[in-house]
Coordinates of N, CA and C and ligand atoms in Angstrom, one line a residue:
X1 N -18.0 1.4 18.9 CA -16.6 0.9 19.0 C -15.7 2.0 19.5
X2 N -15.0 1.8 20.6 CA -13.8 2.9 20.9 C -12.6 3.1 20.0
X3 N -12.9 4.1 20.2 CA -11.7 4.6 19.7 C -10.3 3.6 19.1
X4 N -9.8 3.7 19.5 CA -8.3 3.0 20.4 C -8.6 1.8 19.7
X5 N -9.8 0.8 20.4 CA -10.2 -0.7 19.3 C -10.0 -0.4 17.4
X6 N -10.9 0.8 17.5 CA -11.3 0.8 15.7 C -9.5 1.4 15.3
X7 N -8.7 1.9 15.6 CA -7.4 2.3 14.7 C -6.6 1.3 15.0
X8 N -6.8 0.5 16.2 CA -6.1 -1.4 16.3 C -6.1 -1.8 15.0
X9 N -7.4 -2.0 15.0 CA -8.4 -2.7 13.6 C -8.0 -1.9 12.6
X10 N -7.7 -1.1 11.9 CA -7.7 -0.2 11.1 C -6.0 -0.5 10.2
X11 N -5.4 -0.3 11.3 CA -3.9 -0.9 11.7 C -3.6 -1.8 10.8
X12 N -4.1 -3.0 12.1 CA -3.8 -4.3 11.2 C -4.1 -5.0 10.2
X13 N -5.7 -4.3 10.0 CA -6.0 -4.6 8.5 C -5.7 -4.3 7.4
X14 N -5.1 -3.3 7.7 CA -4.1 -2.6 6.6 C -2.5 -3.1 6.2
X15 N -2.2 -3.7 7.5 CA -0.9 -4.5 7.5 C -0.7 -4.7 6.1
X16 N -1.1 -5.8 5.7 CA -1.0 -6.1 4.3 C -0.5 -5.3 2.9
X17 N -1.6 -4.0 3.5 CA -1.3 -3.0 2.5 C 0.1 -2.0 2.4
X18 N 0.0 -1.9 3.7 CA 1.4 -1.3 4.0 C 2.6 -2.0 3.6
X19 N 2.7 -2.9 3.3 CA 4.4 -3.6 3.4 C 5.0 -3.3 1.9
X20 N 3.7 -3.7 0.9 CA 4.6 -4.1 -0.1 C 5.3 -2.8 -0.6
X21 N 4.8 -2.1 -0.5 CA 5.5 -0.5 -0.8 C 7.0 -0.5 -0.4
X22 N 7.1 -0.9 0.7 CA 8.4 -0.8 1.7 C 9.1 -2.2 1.2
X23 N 8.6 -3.2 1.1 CA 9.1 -4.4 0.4 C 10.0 -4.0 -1.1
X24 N 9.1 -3.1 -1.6 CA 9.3 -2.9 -3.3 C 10.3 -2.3 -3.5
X25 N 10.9 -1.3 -2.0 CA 12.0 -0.6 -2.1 C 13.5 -1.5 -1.6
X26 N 13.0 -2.3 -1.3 CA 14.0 -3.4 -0.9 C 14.2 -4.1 -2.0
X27 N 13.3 -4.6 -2.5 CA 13.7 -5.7 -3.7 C 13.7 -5.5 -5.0
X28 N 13.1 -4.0 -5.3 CA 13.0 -3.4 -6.6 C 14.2 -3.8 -7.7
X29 N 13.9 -3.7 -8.2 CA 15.3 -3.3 -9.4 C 14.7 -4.0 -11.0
X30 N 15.6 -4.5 -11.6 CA 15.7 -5.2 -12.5 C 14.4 -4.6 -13.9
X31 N 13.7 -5.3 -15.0 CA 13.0 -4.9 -15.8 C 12.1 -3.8 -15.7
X32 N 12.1 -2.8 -16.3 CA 10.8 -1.9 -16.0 C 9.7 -2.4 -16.4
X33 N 8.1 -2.3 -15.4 CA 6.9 -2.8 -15.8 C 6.8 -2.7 -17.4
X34 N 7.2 -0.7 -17.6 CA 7.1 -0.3 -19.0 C 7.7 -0.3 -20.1
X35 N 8.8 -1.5 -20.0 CA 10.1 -1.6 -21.0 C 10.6 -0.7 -21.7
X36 N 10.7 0.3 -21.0 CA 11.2 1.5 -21.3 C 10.5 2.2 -22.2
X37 N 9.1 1.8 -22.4 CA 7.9 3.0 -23.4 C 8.0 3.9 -22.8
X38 N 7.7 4.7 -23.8 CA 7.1 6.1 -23.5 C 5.7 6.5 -24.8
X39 N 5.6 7.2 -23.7 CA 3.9 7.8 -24.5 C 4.0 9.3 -24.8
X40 N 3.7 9.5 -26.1 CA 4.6 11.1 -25.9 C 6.1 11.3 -25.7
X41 N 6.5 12.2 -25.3 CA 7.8 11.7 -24.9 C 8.5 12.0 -23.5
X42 N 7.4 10.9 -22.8 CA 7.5 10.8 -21.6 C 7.6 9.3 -21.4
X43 N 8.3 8.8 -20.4 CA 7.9 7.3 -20.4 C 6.6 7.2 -19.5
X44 N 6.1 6.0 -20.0 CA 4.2 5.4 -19.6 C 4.6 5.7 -17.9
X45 N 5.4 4.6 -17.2 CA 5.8 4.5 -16.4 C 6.7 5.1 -15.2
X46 N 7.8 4.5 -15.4 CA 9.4 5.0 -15.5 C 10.2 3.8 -14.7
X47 N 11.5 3.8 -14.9 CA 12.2 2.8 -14.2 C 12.2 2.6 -12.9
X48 N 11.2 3.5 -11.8 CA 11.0 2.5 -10.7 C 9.8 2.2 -10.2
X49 N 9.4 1.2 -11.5 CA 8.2 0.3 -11.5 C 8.5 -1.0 -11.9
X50 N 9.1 -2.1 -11.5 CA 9.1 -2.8 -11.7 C 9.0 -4.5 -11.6
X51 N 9.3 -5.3 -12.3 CA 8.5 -6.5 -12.7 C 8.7 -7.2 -10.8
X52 N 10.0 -7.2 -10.1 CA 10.2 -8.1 -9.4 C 9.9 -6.9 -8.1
X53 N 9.6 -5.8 -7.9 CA 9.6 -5.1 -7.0 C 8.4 -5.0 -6.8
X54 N 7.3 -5.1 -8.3 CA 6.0 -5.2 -8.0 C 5.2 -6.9 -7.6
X55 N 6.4 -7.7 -7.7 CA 5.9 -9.3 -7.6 C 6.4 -9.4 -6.2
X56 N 7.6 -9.0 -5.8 CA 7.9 -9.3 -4.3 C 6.9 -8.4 -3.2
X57 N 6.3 -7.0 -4.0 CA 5.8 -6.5 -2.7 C 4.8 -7.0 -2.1
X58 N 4.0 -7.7 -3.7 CA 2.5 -8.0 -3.6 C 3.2 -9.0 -2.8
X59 N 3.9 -10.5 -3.0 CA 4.6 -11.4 -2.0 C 4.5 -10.8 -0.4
X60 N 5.5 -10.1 -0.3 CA 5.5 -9.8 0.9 C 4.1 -9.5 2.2
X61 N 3.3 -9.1 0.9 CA 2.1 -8.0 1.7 C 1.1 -9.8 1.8
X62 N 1.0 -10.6 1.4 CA 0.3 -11.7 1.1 C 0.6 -12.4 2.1
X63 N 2.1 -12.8 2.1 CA 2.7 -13.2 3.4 C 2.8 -12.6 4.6
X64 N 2.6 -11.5 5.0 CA 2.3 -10.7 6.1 C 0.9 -11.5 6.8
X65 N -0.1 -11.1 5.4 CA -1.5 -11.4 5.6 C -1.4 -12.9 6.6
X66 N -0.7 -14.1 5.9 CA -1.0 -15.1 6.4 C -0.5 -15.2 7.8
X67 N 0.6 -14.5 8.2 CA 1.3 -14.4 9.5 C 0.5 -14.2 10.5
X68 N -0.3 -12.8 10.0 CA -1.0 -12.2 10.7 C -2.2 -12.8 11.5
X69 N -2.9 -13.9 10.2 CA -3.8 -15.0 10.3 C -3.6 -16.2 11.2
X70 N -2.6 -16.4 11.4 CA -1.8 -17.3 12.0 C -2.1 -16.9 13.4
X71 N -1.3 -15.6 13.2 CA -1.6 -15.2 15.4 C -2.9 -14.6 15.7
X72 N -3.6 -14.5 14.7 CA -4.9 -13.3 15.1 C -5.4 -14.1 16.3
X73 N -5.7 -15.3 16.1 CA -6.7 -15.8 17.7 C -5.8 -15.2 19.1
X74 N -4.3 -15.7 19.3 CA -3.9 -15.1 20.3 C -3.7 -13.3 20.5
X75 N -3.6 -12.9 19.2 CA -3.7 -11.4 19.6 C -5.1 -10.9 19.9
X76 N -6.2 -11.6 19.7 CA -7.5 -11.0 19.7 C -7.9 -11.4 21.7
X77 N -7.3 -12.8 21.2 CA -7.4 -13.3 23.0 C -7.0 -11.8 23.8
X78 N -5.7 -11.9 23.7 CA -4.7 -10.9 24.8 C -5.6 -9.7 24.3
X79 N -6.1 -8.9 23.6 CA -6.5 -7.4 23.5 C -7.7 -7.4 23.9
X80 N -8.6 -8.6 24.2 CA -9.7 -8.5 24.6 C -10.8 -7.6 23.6
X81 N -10.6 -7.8 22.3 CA -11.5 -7.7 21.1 C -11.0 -8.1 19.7
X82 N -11.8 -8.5 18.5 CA -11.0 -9.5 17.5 C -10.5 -7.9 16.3
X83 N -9.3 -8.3 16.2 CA -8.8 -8.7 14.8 C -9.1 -9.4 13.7
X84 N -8.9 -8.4 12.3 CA -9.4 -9.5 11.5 C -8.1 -10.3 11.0
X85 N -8.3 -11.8 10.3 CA -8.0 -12.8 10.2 C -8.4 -12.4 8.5
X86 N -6.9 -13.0 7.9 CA -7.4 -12.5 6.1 C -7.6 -14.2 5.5
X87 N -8.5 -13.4 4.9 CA -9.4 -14.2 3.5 C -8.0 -14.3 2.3
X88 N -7.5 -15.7 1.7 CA -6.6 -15.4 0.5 C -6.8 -14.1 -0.6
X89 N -8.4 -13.6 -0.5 CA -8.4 -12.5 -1.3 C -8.3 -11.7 -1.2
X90 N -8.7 -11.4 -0.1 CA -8.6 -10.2 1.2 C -7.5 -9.6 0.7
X91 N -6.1 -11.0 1.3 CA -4.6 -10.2 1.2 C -4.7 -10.1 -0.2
X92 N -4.7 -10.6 -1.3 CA -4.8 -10.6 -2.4 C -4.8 -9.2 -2.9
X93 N -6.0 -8.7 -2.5 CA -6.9 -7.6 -2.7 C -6.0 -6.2 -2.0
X94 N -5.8 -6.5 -0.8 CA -5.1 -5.5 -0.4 C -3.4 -5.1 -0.6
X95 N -3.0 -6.3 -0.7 CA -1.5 -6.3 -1.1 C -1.3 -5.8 -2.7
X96 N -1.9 -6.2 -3.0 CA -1.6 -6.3 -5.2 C -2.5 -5.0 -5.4
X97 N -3.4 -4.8 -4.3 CA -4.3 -3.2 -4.6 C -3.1 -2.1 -4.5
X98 N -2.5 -2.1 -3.4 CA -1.4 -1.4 -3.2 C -0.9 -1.4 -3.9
X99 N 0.0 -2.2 -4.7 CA 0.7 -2.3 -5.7 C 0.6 -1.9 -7.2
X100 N -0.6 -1.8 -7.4 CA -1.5 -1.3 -8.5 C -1.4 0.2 -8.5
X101 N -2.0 0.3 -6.8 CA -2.0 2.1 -6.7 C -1.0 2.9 -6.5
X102 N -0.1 2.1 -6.5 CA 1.5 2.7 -6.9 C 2.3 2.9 -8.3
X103 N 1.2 1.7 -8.6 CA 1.5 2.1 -10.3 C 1.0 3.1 -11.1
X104 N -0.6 3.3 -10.3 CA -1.1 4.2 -11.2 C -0.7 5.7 -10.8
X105 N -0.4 5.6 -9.5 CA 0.5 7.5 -9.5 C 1.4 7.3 -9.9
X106 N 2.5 6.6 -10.4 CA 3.9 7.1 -11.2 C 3.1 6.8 -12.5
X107 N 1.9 6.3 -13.2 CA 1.6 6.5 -14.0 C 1.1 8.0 -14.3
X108 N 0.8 8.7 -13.5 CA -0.5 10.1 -13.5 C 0.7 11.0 -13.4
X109 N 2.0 10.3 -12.5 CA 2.9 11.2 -12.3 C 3.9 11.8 -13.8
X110 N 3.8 10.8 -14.3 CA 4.7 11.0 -15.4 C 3.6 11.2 -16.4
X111 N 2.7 11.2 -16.3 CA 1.2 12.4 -17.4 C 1.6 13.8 -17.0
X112 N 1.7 13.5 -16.1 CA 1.8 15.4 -15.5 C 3.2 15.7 -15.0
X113 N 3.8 15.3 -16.3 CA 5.5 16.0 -16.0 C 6.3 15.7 -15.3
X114 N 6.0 14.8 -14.1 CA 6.8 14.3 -13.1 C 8.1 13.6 -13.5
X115 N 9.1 13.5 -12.6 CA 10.5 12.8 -13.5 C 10.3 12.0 -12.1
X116 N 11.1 11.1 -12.6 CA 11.3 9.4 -11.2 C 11.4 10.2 -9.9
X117 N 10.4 9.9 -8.8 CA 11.1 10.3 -7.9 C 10.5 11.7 -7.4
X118 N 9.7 11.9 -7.8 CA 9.1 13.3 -7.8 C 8.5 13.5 -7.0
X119 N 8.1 14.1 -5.8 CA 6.9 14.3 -5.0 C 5.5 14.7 -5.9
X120 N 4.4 14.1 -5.2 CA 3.1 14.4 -5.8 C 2.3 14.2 -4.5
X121 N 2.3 15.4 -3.4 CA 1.4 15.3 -2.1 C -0.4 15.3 -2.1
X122 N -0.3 14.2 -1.5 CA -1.5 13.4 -1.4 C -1.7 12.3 -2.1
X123 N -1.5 12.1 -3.5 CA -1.1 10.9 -3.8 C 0.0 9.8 -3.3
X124 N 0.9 10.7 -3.0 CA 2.2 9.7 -2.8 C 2.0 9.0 -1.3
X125 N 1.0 9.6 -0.5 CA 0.5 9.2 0.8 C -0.9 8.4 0.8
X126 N -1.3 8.0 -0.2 CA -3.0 7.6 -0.2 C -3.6 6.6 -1.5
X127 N -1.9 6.8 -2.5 CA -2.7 6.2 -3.8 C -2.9 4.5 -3.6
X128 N -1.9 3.9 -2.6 CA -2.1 2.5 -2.1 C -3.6 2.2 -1.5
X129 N -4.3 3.2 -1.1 CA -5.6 3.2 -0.1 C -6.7 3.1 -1.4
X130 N -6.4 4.3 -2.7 CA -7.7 4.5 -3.5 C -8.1 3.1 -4.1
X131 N -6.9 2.4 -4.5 CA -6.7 1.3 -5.0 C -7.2 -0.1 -4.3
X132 N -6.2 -0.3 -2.9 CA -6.4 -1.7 -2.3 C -8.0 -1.6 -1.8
X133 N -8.6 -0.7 -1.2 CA -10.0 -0.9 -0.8 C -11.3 -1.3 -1.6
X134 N -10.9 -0.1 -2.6 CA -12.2 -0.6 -3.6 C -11.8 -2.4 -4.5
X135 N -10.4 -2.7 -4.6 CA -10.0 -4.2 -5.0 C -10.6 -5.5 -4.0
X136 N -10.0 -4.4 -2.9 CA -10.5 -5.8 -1.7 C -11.9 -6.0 -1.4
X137 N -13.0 -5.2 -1.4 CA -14.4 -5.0 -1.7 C -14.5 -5.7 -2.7
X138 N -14.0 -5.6 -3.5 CA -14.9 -6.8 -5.3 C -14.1 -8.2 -4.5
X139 N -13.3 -8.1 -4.1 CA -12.6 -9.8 -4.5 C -13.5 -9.9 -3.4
X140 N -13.2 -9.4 -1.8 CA -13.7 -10.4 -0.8 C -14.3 -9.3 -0.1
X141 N -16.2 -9.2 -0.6 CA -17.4 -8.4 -0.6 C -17.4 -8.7 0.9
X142 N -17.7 -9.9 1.5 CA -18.4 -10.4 2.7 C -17.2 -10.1 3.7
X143 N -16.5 -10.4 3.6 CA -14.5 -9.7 4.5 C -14.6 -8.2 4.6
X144 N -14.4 -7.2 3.6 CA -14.6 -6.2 3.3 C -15.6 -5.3 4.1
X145 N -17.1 -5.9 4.1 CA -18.1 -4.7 4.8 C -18.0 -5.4 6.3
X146 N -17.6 -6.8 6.5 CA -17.3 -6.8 8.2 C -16.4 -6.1 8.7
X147 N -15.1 -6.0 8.2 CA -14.0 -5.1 8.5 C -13.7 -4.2 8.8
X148 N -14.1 -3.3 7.1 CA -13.9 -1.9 6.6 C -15.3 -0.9 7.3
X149 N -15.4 -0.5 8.4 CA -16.9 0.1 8.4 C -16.2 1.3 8.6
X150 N -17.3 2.4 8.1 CA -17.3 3.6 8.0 C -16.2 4.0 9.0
X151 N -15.9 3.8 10.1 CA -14.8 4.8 11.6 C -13.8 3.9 11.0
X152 N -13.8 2.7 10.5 CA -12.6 2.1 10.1 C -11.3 3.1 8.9
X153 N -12.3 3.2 7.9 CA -12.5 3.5 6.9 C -11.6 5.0 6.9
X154 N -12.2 5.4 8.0 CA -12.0 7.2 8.2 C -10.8 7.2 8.5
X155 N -10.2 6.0 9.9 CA -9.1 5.9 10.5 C -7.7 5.9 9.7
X156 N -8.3 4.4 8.9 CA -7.6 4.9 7.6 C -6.9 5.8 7.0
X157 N -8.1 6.6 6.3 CA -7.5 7.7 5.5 C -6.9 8.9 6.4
X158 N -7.1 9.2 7.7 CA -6.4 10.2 8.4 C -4.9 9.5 9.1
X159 N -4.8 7.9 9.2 CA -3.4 7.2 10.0 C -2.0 7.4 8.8
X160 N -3.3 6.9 7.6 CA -2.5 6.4 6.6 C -0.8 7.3 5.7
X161 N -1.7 8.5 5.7 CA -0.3 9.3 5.3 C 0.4 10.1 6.3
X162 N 0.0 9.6 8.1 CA 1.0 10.1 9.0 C 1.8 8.8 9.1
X163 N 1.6 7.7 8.8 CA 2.4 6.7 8.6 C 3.5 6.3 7.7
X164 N 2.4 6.8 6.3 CA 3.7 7.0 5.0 C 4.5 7.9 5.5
X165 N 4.6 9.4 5.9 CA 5.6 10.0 6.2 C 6.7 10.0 7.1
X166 N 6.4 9.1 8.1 CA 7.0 8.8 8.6 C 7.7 7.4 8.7
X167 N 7.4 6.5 8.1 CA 8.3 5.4 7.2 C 9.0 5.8 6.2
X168 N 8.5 6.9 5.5 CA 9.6 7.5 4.3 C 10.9 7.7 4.6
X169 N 10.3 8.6 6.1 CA 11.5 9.2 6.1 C 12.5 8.9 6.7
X170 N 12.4 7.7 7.7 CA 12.7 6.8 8.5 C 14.0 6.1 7.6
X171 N 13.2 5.6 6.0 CA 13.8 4.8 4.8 C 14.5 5.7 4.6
X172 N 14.6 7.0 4.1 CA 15.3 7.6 3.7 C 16.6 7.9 4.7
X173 N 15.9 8.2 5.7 CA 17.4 8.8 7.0 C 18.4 7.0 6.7
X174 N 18.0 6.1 6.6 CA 18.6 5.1 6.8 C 19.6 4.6 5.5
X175 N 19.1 5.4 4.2 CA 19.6 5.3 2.6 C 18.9 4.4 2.2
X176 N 17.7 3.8 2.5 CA 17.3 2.9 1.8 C 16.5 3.7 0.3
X177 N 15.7 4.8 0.9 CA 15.3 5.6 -0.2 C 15.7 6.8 -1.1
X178 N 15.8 7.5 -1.7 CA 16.5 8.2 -2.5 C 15.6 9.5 -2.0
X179 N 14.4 9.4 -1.7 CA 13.7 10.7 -1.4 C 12.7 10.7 -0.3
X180 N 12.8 11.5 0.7 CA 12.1 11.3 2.0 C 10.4 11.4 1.7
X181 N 9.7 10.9 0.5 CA 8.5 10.7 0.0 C 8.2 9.4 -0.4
Ligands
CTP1 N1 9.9 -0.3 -6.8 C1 9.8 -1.3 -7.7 N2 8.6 -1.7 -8.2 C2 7.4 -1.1 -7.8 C3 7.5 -0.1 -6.8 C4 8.7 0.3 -6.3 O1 10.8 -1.8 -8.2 N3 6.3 -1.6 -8.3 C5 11.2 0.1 -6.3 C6 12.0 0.9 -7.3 O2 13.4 0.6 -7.1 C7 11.7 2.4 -6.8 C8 11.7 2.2 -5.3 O3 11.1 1.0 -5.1 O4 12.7 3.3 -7.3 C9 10.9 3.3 -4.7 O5 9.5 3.3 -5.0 P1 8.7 4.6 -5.4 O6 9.0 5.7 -4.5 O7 7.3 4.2 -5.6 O8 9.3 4.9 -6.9 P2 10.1 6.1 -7.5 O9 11.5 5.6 -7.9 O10 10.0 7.3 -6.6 O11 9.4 6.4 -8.8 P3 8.0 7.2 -9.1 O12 8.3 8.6 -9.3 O13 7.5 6.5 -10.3 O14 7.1 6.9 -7.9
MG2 MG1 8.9 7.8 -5.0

């Protein structure tokens, strides 16, 4: 597979996973996941985890998926090799994975001292990846190893946090974010 084809692929399959993060900072607000617990005397979570930020991202990233499904035949036509086309679990898997793996670094973040908002390098660029891949592998096994192959895989994890940083900071230069992370 060339090059250039497999980080297309890598790209768009990821689409999904990429949004809701960026969604979540758009539509965030309202109830905390963690209703304000704390564990120790830290909170579990912290206030920017929340009910509608984590329901609209997974939304968003779902509806990306089906968009995407929608044009794949013409984009695969015009590029002259296929794209994949999502499985309802697929997005499922990769949208709500992301959204999980965002939860669980402000959860690890605030285990280890972090206050809202806190940089934690390498996670804050990757924890949507540890998450949505291994989710989208159980929900949709047969989707998953056509897709995800090993150069995919790699492309991934080396695209993925030059992309987060530079949509952070994109959100941030713009005020949408509070912190160029
Ligand atoms: N957000 C949300 N629900 C989520 C994820 C994000 O409402 N599940 C919104 C919150 O308004 C949050 C913003 O998106 O403040 C930015 O997300 P993020 O950087 O992940 O959260 P932080 O506020 O930086 O908090 P943390 O330190 O826990 O990551
Ligand atoms: Mg943050």
């Amino acid at each position: 597979m060339a090059i250039l084809e497999t980080v297309v692929i890598a790209f768009w399959a990821m689409l999904p996973a990429y949004v809701p993060n960026n969604a979540a900072v758009l539509a965030g607000g309202g109830r905390p996941i963690d209703g304000g617990r704390t564990w120790g005397d830290r909170r579990v979570l912290g206030d920017g985890k929340t009910w509608r930020g984590t329901a609209m991202g997974t939304l968003a990233g779902v509806a990306l998926a089906a968009v995407l499904t929608v044009i794949e035949p013409t984009v695969s036509d015009a590029l002259g090799f296929a794209v994949p086309s999502f499985e309802p679990l697929a997005a499922l898997g990769l949208a709500g994975g992301a959204m999980l793996g965002d939860i669980l670094a402000s959860f690890l973040k605030r285990r280890s001292g972090r206050q809202r908002g806190a940089m934690f390098p390498g996670l804050d660029q990757l924890d949507f990846v540890v998450v949505s891949l291994p989710l989208t592998a159980l929900l949709a096994t047969e989707w998953f190893q056509t897709w995800f192959t090993l150069e995919v895989i790699l492309v991934v994890v080396v695209l993925t946090p030059i992309l987060h940083v530079t949509t952070n900071v994109i959100a941030y230069k713009l005020g949408l974010k509070n912190e160029p992370w």
